[in-house]
Every structure is written in C-alpha cells, then in structure tokens.
Amino acid sequence: MIIVLLGAPGAGKGTLAGAIKDELGVHHISTGDLIRAEIKGGTAIGLEIKSYVESGGLVPDEVVTRMIEGKVKATAADNKGYMFDGFPRTSAQASDLDKVLAANGLAVNFALYMEASVNVVLQRLTGRRVCRKCGALFHLTNMPSKKEGVCDSCGSELYQRTDDNTETIMKRMSVYNEQTKPIIDFYKAQGKLKTVNADTGADDVRKALIAILNGKKY
Ligand code: AMP
C-alpha cells in the first residue's frame, strides 16, 4: 500500500502516520524529519538547506527528490509499502514521485487529502511540541504529555520547532497555498484523491482512513 498524505502544515499528517504506520506495516517517510536530521547532523546537505527551512520556504525539489529516491531504492524490495508525509509538496515532486516509484515497479494507490481550516492548523502548530529524541508529537492542550516537557514514550525533552512561530507559520501557509495545494488536482486527475475532514481529532481521521482501506475504494 502506497499512500500520500496531503494537507496544510498542522493538518495532522505526522500524527496520523505515527498512529497508523505500525498497524499498516508501511514505511513512514517524512521529508521534514529527513531534512531536520540532516540539519541536526550538520551534514553538507544540512548546511545547504537550513536557511530554507528556517524561513518557512521549500527546500529545492532536486534535493528532496534525491532523498526520497534513496529511501525507496533501499526499501522497495521488502514490499511493505509507504506512507509519504510532507512529500510531494510541489507539482514537480509529484511527477518525480511517480517516476521514482515506477522505476521500482511501484505506484501510488491513493492520496489522502486531510482538509483542515486555517484556525485549527494555527492552533495546532503554535501548541505543538516534539520529542528531541524519538520525534513523538504532543500538543500543549490537545494532546499534552503526562509530565510537562517530557516525552511519554522515551522520557526525553520536548521542544518547540524553530519554524513553529507565528511569522514562519504564516509563510509556510502561503507556500502551501501557492505550491502544494495544486497537487490536489494532480491526484484528482489520476482518480486517486480521497478527502477526509481533518478538523476533527486524530482518532477520527485514523478511523476515516481505515474505512477507506476497508471499503477498498482505492
Ligand atoms: P514539515 O515537517 O513537513 O512541516 O516540514 C518542515 C520544513 O521542511 C518545510 O517547511 C520545508 O522547509 C521543508 N520540507 C519538508 N518537506 C519538503 C518537501 N517535500 N519539499 C521541500 N521542502 C520540504
């Protein structure tokens, strides 16, 4: 099963993937996580792309596509499938993903468009907290950790992403509207678009995805 998660920053893509990837047995590939790991590791790529992330802009397509290509090549043979989170983010990346998958004898089954309203995503992003070690996601009020500032899963420190401040969030939203939203039509034209209401809680979205999978509507 190969699923692309589409939606604005804060729509809940990472939360959904975290909640369902083990159940589905798929690889969860988040380009945001891959990019943050490069930056944290101080690699040559990390140094090259840091400023794009900090300003709320997009990392160049060819850099991100190369990351995805490497991941897919390394794992395609195990036939587990994928949940792509935060990729593709431009029309060029959507075409590149089809090519990378086709080169490995694979294709996207469907894109899940997680439709969320602006007020909801702003509230989610400003209150989001992330575990420094395992990447688990929390929210100050919607999904608080049991002990403030401490990860429930591994006990490490929670932090606020540097790009989760109001100014950068506004930039990310406009980048999303201009460059990422058109991808909805890309998948619609392929007959591969499924839309769910992502203003509801994480569990409702998870149930909606399970219903789509059980209905074999893809
Ligand atoms: P995310 O964790 O998905 O919110 O991504 C955080 C940041 O990483 C984005 O604001 C972009 O700067 C960068 N990024 C993540 N995925 C992509 C992508 N597919 N294409 C370009 N930039 C990306």
mmCIF file of C-alpha atoms and ligand atoms in Angstrom:
data_model
loop_
_atom_site.group_PDB
_atom_site.id
_atom_site.type_symbol
_atom_site.label_atom_id
_atom_site.label_comp_id
_atom_site.label_asym_id
_atom_site.label_seq_id
_atom_site.Cartn_x
_atom_site.Cartn_y
_atom_site.Cartn_z
ATOM 1 C CA MET A 1 0.000 0.000 0.000
ATOM 2 C CA ILE A 2 1.395 3.362 -1.017
ATOM 3 C CA ILE A 3 -0.384 6.376 0.454
ATOM 4 C CA VAL A 4 0.485 10.045 0.060
ATOM 5 C CA LEU A 5 -0.669 12.296 2.914
ATOM 6 C CA LEU A 6 -1.653 15.731 1.630
ATOM 7 C CA GLY A 7 -2.630 18.721 3.712
ATOM 8 C CA ALA A 8 -1.542 22.042 5.150
ATOM 9 C CA PRO A 9 1.118 22.230 7.847
ATOM 10 C CA GLY A 10 -0.756 21.310 11.028
ATOM 11 C CA ALA A 11 -3.386 19.182 9.262
ATOM 12 C CA GLY A 12 -2.139 16.206 11.303
ATOM 13 C CA LYS A 13 -0.156 14.219 8.710
ATOM 14 C CA GLY A 14 2.659 13.280 11.104
ATOM 15 C CA THR A 15 0.237 12.459 13.912
ATOM 16 C CA LEU A 16 -1.819 10.192 11.646
ATOM 17 C CA ALA A 17 1.267 8.443 10.263
ATOM 18 C CA GLY A 18 2.618 7.914 13.780
ATOM 19 C CA ALA A 19 -0.708 6.420 14.897
ATOM 20 C CA ILE A 20 -1.203 4.040 11.996
ATOM 21 C CA LYS A 21 2.129 3.102 10.401
ATOM 22 C CA ASP A 22 2.695 0.026 12.604
ATOM 23 C CA GLU A 23 -0.868 -1.213 12.076
ATOM 24 C CA LEU A 24 -0.447 -0.932 8.300
ATOM 25 C CA GLY A 25 3.159 -2.151 8.394
ATOM 26 C CA VAL A 26 4.264 0.565 5.966
ATOM 27 C CA HIS A 27 7.416 2.681 5.940
ATOM 28 C CA HIS A 28 6.628 6.189 7.168
ATOM 29 C CA ILE A 29 8.715 8.631 5.138
ATOM 30 C CA SER A 30 8.563 12.220 6.339
ATOM 31 C CA THR A 31 10.726 14.594 4.319
ATOM 32 C CA GLY A 32 10.500 17.116 7.189
ATOM 33 C CA ASP A 33 12.065 14.525 9.540
ATOM 34 C CA LEU A 34 14.739 13.599 6.971
ATOM 35 C CA ILE A 35 15.564 17.267 6.450
ATOM 36 C CA ARG A 36 15.725 18.031 10.194
ATOM 37 C CA ALA A 37 18.045 15.029 10.677
ATOM 38 C CA GLU A 38 20.423 16.395 8.005
ATOM 39 C CA ILE A 39 20.399 19.828 9.657
ATOM 40 C CA LYS A 40 20.915 18.392 13.154
ATOM 41 C CA GLY A 41 23.770 16.204 11.872
ATOM 42 C CA GLY A 42 25.478 19.239 10.336
ATOM 43 C CA THR A 43 25.935 17.402 7.016
ATOM 44 C CA ALA A 44 26.824 19.196 3.771
ATOM 45 C CA ILE A 45 23.193 18.870 2.640
ATOM 46 C CA GLY A 46 22.008 20.054 6.055
ATOM 47 C CA LEU A 47 24.089 23.232 5.833
ATOM 48 C CA GLU A 48 22.846 23.860 2.285
ATOM 49 C CA ILE A 49 19.149 23.597 3.174
ATOM 50 C CA LYS A 50 18.952 25.032 6.701
ATOM 51 C CA SER A 51 18.022 28.549 5.622
ATOM 52 C CA TYR A 52 15.072 27.360 3.514
ATOM 53 C CA VAL A 53 13.538 25.543 6.484
ATOM 54 C CA GLU A 54 14.145 28.368 8.949
ATOM 55 C CA SER A 55 12.485 30.903 6.663
ATOM 56 C CA GLY A 56 9.456 28.671 6.040
ATOM 57 C CA GLY A 57 10.308 28.180 2.354
ATOM 58 C CA LEU A 58 10.712 24.918 0.467
ATOM 59 C CA VAL A 59 13.956 23.015 0.045
ATOM 60 C CA PRO A 60 14.773 22.698 -3.710
ATOM 61 C CA ASP A 61 12.902 19.865 -5.443
ATOM 62 C CA GLU A 62 16.015 18.021 -6.624
ATOM 63 C CA VAL A 63 17.440 17.773 -3.080
ATOM 64 C CA VAL A 64 14.211 16.376 -1.637
ATOM 65 C CA THR A 65 13.571 14.022 -4.554
ATOM 66 C CA ARG A 66 17.093 12.597 -4.171
ATOM 67 C CA MET A 67 16.351 11.844 -0.509
ATOM 68 C CA ILE A 68 13.129 10.044 -1.436
ATOM 69 C CA GLU A 69 14.800 8.163 -4.265
ATOM 70 C CA GLY A 70 17.456 6.860 -1.858
ATOM 71 C CA LYS A 71 14.856 5.734 0.690
ATOM 72 C CA VAL A 72 12.667 3.998 -1.896
ATOM 73 C CA LYS A 73 15.599 2.225 -3.565
ATOM 74 C CA ALA A 74 16.807 0.961 -0.208
ATOM 75 C CA THR A 75 13.435 -0.423 0.868
ATOM 76 C CA ALA A 76 11.340 -1.242 -2.239
ATOM 77 C CA ALA A 77 12.301 -4.922 -2.212
ATOM 78 C CA ASP A 78 10.664 -5.559 1.178
ATOM 79 C CA ASN A 79 7.206 -4.797 -0.312
ATOM 80 C CA LYS A 80 5.949 -3.131 2.882
ATOM 81 C CA GLY A 81 4.656 -0.057 1.099
ATOM 82 C CA TYR A 82 4.877 3.573 2.148
ATOM 83 C CA MET A 83 3.135 6.438 3.803
ATOM 84 C CA PHE A 84 4.622 9.653 2.406
ATOM 85 C CA ASP A 85 4.232 12.579 4.802
ATOM 86 C CA GLY A 86 5.089 16.079 3.588
ATOM 87 C CA PHE A 87 6.141 14.819 0.159
ATOM 88 C CA PRO A 88 5.306 15.674 -2.570
ATOM 89 C CA ARG A 89 4.960 19.404 -1.912
ATOM 90 C CA THR A 90 5.179 20.730 -5.487
ATOM 91 C CA SER A 91 3.824 19.525 -8.836
ATOM 92 C CA ALA A 92 7.378 18.670 -9.919
ATOM 93 C CA GLN A 93 7.828 16.486 -6.823
ATOM 94 C CA ALA A 94 4.511 14.730 -7.529
ATOM 95 C CA SER A 95 5.712 13.791 -11.030
ATOM 96 C CA ASP A 96 9.121 12.798 -9.629
ATOM 97 C CA LEU A 97 7.482 10.517 -7.060
ATOM 98 C CA ASP A 98 5.563 8.695 -9.803
ATOM 99 C CA LYS A 99 8.830 8.247 -11.724
ATOM 100 C CA VAL A 100 10.829 7.053 -8.693
ATOM 101 C CA LEU A 101 8.098 4.542 -7.805
ATOM 102 C CA ALA A 102 7.678 3.357 -11.415
ATOM 103 C CA ALA A 103 11.434 2.734 -11.637
ATOM 104 C CA ASN A 104 10.947 0.306 -8.739
ATOM 105 C CA GLY A 105 7.803 -1.291 -10.213
ATOM 106 C CA LEU A 106 5.513 0.609 -7.813
ATOM 107 C CA ALA A 107 2.746 3.240 -7.935
ATOM 108 C CA VAL A 108 0.777 5.434 -5.518
ATOM 109 C CA ASN A 109 -2.516 3.776 -4.503
ATOM 110 C CA PHE A 110 -4.159 6.980 -3.307
ATOM 111 C CA ALA A 111 -3.553 10.424 -1.861
ATOM 112 C CA LEU A 112 -5.369 11.241 1.364
ATOM 113 C CA TYR A 113 -6.204 14.937 1.407
ATOM 114 C CA MET A 114 -6.548 15.983 5.045
ATOM 115 C CA GLU A 115 -8.687 19.093 4.769
ATOM 116 C CA ALA A 116 -8.306 21.426 7.752
ATOM 117 C CA SER A 117 -9.375 25.011 8.407
ATOM 118 C CA VAL A 118 -6.893 27.809 8.995
ATOM 119 C CA ASN A 119 -7.830 28.470 12.633
ATOM 120 C CA VAL A 120 -7.430 24.801 13.501
ATOM 121 C CA VAL A 121 -3.977 24.450 11.929
ATOM 122 C CA LEU A 122 -2.716 27.666 13.542
ATOM 123 C CA GLN A 123 -3.812 26.477 16.985
ATOM 124 C CA ARG A 124 -2.178 23.082 16.368
ATOM 125 C CA LEU A 125 1.142 24.446 15.130
ATOM 126 C CA THR A 126 1.640 27.063 17.837
ATOM 127 C CA GLY A 127 0.973 24.479 20.591
ATOM 128 C CA ARG A 128 2.925 21.613 19.009
ATOM 129 C CA ARG A 129 5.777 20.052 20.965
ATOM 130 C CA VAL A 130 8.134 17.374 19.646
ATOM 131 C CA CYS A 131 10.376 14.865 21.403
ATOM 132 C CA ARG A 132 14.029 15.694 20.789
ATOM 133 C CA LYS A 133 14.993 12.026 20.766
ATOM 134 C CA CYS A 134 12.194 9.887 19.269
ATOM 135 C CA GLY A 135 10.212 12.562 17.398
ATOM 136 C CA ALA A 136 6.891 11.734 19.124
ATOM 137 C CA LEU A 137 4.348 14.542 18.731
ATOM 138 C CA PHE A 138 2.414 16.294 21.504
ATOM 139 C CA HIS A 139 0.294 19.412 21.898
ATOM 140 C CA LEU A 140 0.125 21.695 24.923
ATOM 141 C CA THR A 141 -3.670 21.400 25.177
ATOM 142 C CA ASN A 142 -4.941 18.917 22.522
ATOM 143 C CA MET A 143 -2.519 16.092 23.347
ATOM 144 C CA PRO A 144 -0.423 17.022 26.394
ATOM 145 C CA SER A 145 2.346 14.771 27.663
ATOM 146 C CA LYS A 146 1.714 13.256 31.109
ATOM 147 C CA LYS A 147 4.592 15.258 32.573
ATOM 148 C CA GLU A 148 5.095 18.754 31.193
ATOM 149 C CA GLY A 149 8.047 18.981 28.810
ATOM 150 C CA VAL A 150 8.813 15.251 28.972
ATOM 151 C CA CYS A 151 8.108 12.633 26.277
ATOM 152 C CA ASP A 152 5.637 9.891 27.319
ATOM 153 C CA SER A 153 7.340 7.364 25.038
ATOM 154 C CA CYS A 154 11.043 7.747 25.865
ATOM 155 C CA GLY A 155 11.326 10.297 28.709
ATOM 156 C CA SER A 156 13.373 12.797 26.685
ATOM 157 C CA GLU A 157 12.891 16.544 26.497
ATOM 158 C CA LEU A 158 10.118 18.072 24.389
ATOM 159 C CA TYR A 159 10.866 21.152 22.313
ATOM 160 C CA GLN A 160 9.111 23.621 20.053
ATOM 161 C CA ARG A 161 10.252 23.504 16.412
ATOM 162 C CA THR A 162 12.003 26.726 15.389
ATOM 163 C CA ASP A 163 9.648 27.034 12.405
ATOM 164 C CA ASP A 164 6.535 26.760 14.625
ATOM 165 C CA ASN A 165 6.465 30.502 15.389
ATOM 166 C CA THR A 166 3.627 32.679 14.085
ATOM 167 C CA GLU A 167 5.671 34.545 11.452
ATOM 168 C CA THR A 168 7.186 31.397 9.911
ATOM 169 C CA ILE A 169 3.868 29.569 10.139
ATOM 170 C CA MET A 170 2.217 32.327 8.052
ATOM 171 C CA LYS A 171 4.977 31.950 5.422
ATOM 172 C CA ARG A 172 4.563 28.153 5.404
ATOM 173 C CA MET A 173 0.801 28.547 4.927
ATOM 174 C CA SER A 174 1.241 30.827 1.929
ATOM 175 C CA VAL A 175 3.856 28.479 0.422
ATOM 176 C CA TYR A 176 1.373 25.636 0.951
ATOM 177 C CA ASN A 177 -1.446 27.526 -0.783
ATOM 178 C CA GLU A 178 0.701 28.538 -3.750
ATOM 179 C CA GLN A 179 2.888 25.480 -4.329
ATOM 180 C CA THR A 180 1.390 22.453 -2.613
ATOM 181 C CA LYS A 181 -2.389 22.852 -2.946
ATOM 182 C CA PRO A 182 -2.286 22.413 -6.760
ATOM 183 C CA ILE A 183 -1.156 18.808 -6.166
ATOM 184 C CA ILE A 184 -4.713 18.017 -5.067
ATOM 185 C CA ASP A 185 -5.726 18.377 -8.729
ATOM 186 C CA PHE A 186 -2.780 16.218 -9.829
ATOM 187 C CA TYR A 187 -4.148 13.263 -7.839
ATOM 188 C CA LYS A 188 -7.773 14.093 -8.676
ATOM 189 C CA ALA A 189 -6.905 13.856 -12.378
ATOM 190 C CA GLN A 190 -5.387 10.424 -11.726
ATOM 191 C CA GLY A 191 -8.586 9.317 -9.919
ATOM 192 C CA LYS A 192 -6.510 8.822 -6.755
ATOM 193 C CA LEU A 193 -7.805 11.525 -4.413
ATOM 194 C CA LYS A 194 -9.599 10.713 -1.123
ATOM 195 C CA THR A 195 -10.637 13.618 1.095
ATOM 196 C CA VAL A 196 -11.159 13.491 4.876
ATOM 197 C CA ASN A 197 -12.151 16.167 7.357
ATOM 198 C CA ALA A 198 -9.010 16.829 9.407
ATOM 199 C CA ASP A 199 -10.540 19.414 11.759
ATOM 200 C CA THR A 200 -11.696 16.527 13.934
ATOM 201 C CA GLY A 201 -9.442 14.693 16.383
ATOM 202 C CA ALA A 202 -6.606 12.398 15.346
ATOM 203 C CA ASP A 203 -8.608 9.278 16.122
ATOM 204 C CA ASP A 204 -11.488 10.264 13.823
ATOM 205 C CA VAL A 205 -9.060 10.803 10.943
ATOM 206 C CA ARG A 206 -7.453 7.435 11.674
ATOM 207 C CA LYS A 207 -10.901 5.786 11.564
ATOM 208 C CA ALA A 208 -11.726 7.545 8.296
ATOM 209 C CA LEU A 209 -8.544 6.187 6.728
ATOM 210 C CA ILE A 210 -9.287 2.651 7.979
ATOM 211 C CA ALA A 211 -12.799 2.931 6.484
ATOM 212 C CA ILE A 212 -11.310 3.919 3.126
ATOM 213 C CA LEU A 213 -8.906 0.979 3.286
ATOM 214 C CA ASN A 214 -11.651 -1.479 4.294
ATOM 215 C CA GLY A 215 -14.021 -0.185 1.650
ATOM 216 C CA LYS A 216 -11.331 -0.947 -0.900
ATOM 217 C CA LYS A 217 -12.373 2.266 -2.601
ATOM 218 C CA TYR A 218 -8.851 2.930 -3.855
HETATM 219 P P1 AMP B 1 7.335 19.513 7.812
HETATM 220 O O1 AMP B 1 7.992 18.788 8.944
HETATM 221 O O2 AMP B 1 6.694 18.583 6.823
HETATM 222 O O3 AMP B 1 6.389 20.592 8.288
HETATM 223 O O4 AMP B 1 8.498 20.250 7.003
HETATM 224 C C1 AMP B 1 9.290 21.255 7.617
HETATM 225 C C2 AMP B 1 10.045 22.043 6.562
HETATM 226 O O5 AMP B 1 10.927 21.175 5.834
HETATM 227 C C3 AMP B 1 9.191 22.694 5.492
HETATM 228 O O6 AMP B 1 8.663 23.945 5.900
HETATM 229 C C4 AMP B 1 10.190 22.833 4.339
HETATM 230 O O7 AMP B 1 11.101 23.897 4.570
HETATM 231 C C5 AMP B 1 10.978 21.539 4.456
HETATM 232 N N1 AMP B 1 10.337 20.449 3.668
HETATM 233 C C6 AMP B 1 9.731 19.323 4.151
HETATM 234 N N2 AMP B 1 9.283 18.559 3.144
HETATM 235 C C7 AMP B 1 9.613 19.202 1.997
HETATM 236 C C8 AMP B 1 9.396 18.931 0.625
HETATM 237 N N3 AMP B 1 8.745 17.838 0.214
HETATM 238 N N4 AMP B 1 9.870 19.826 -0.283
HETATM 239 C C9 AMP B 1 10.538 20.928 0.106
HETATM 240 N N5 AMP B 1 10.754 21.260 1.376
HETATM 241 C C10 AMP B 1 10.299 20.409 2.334
#
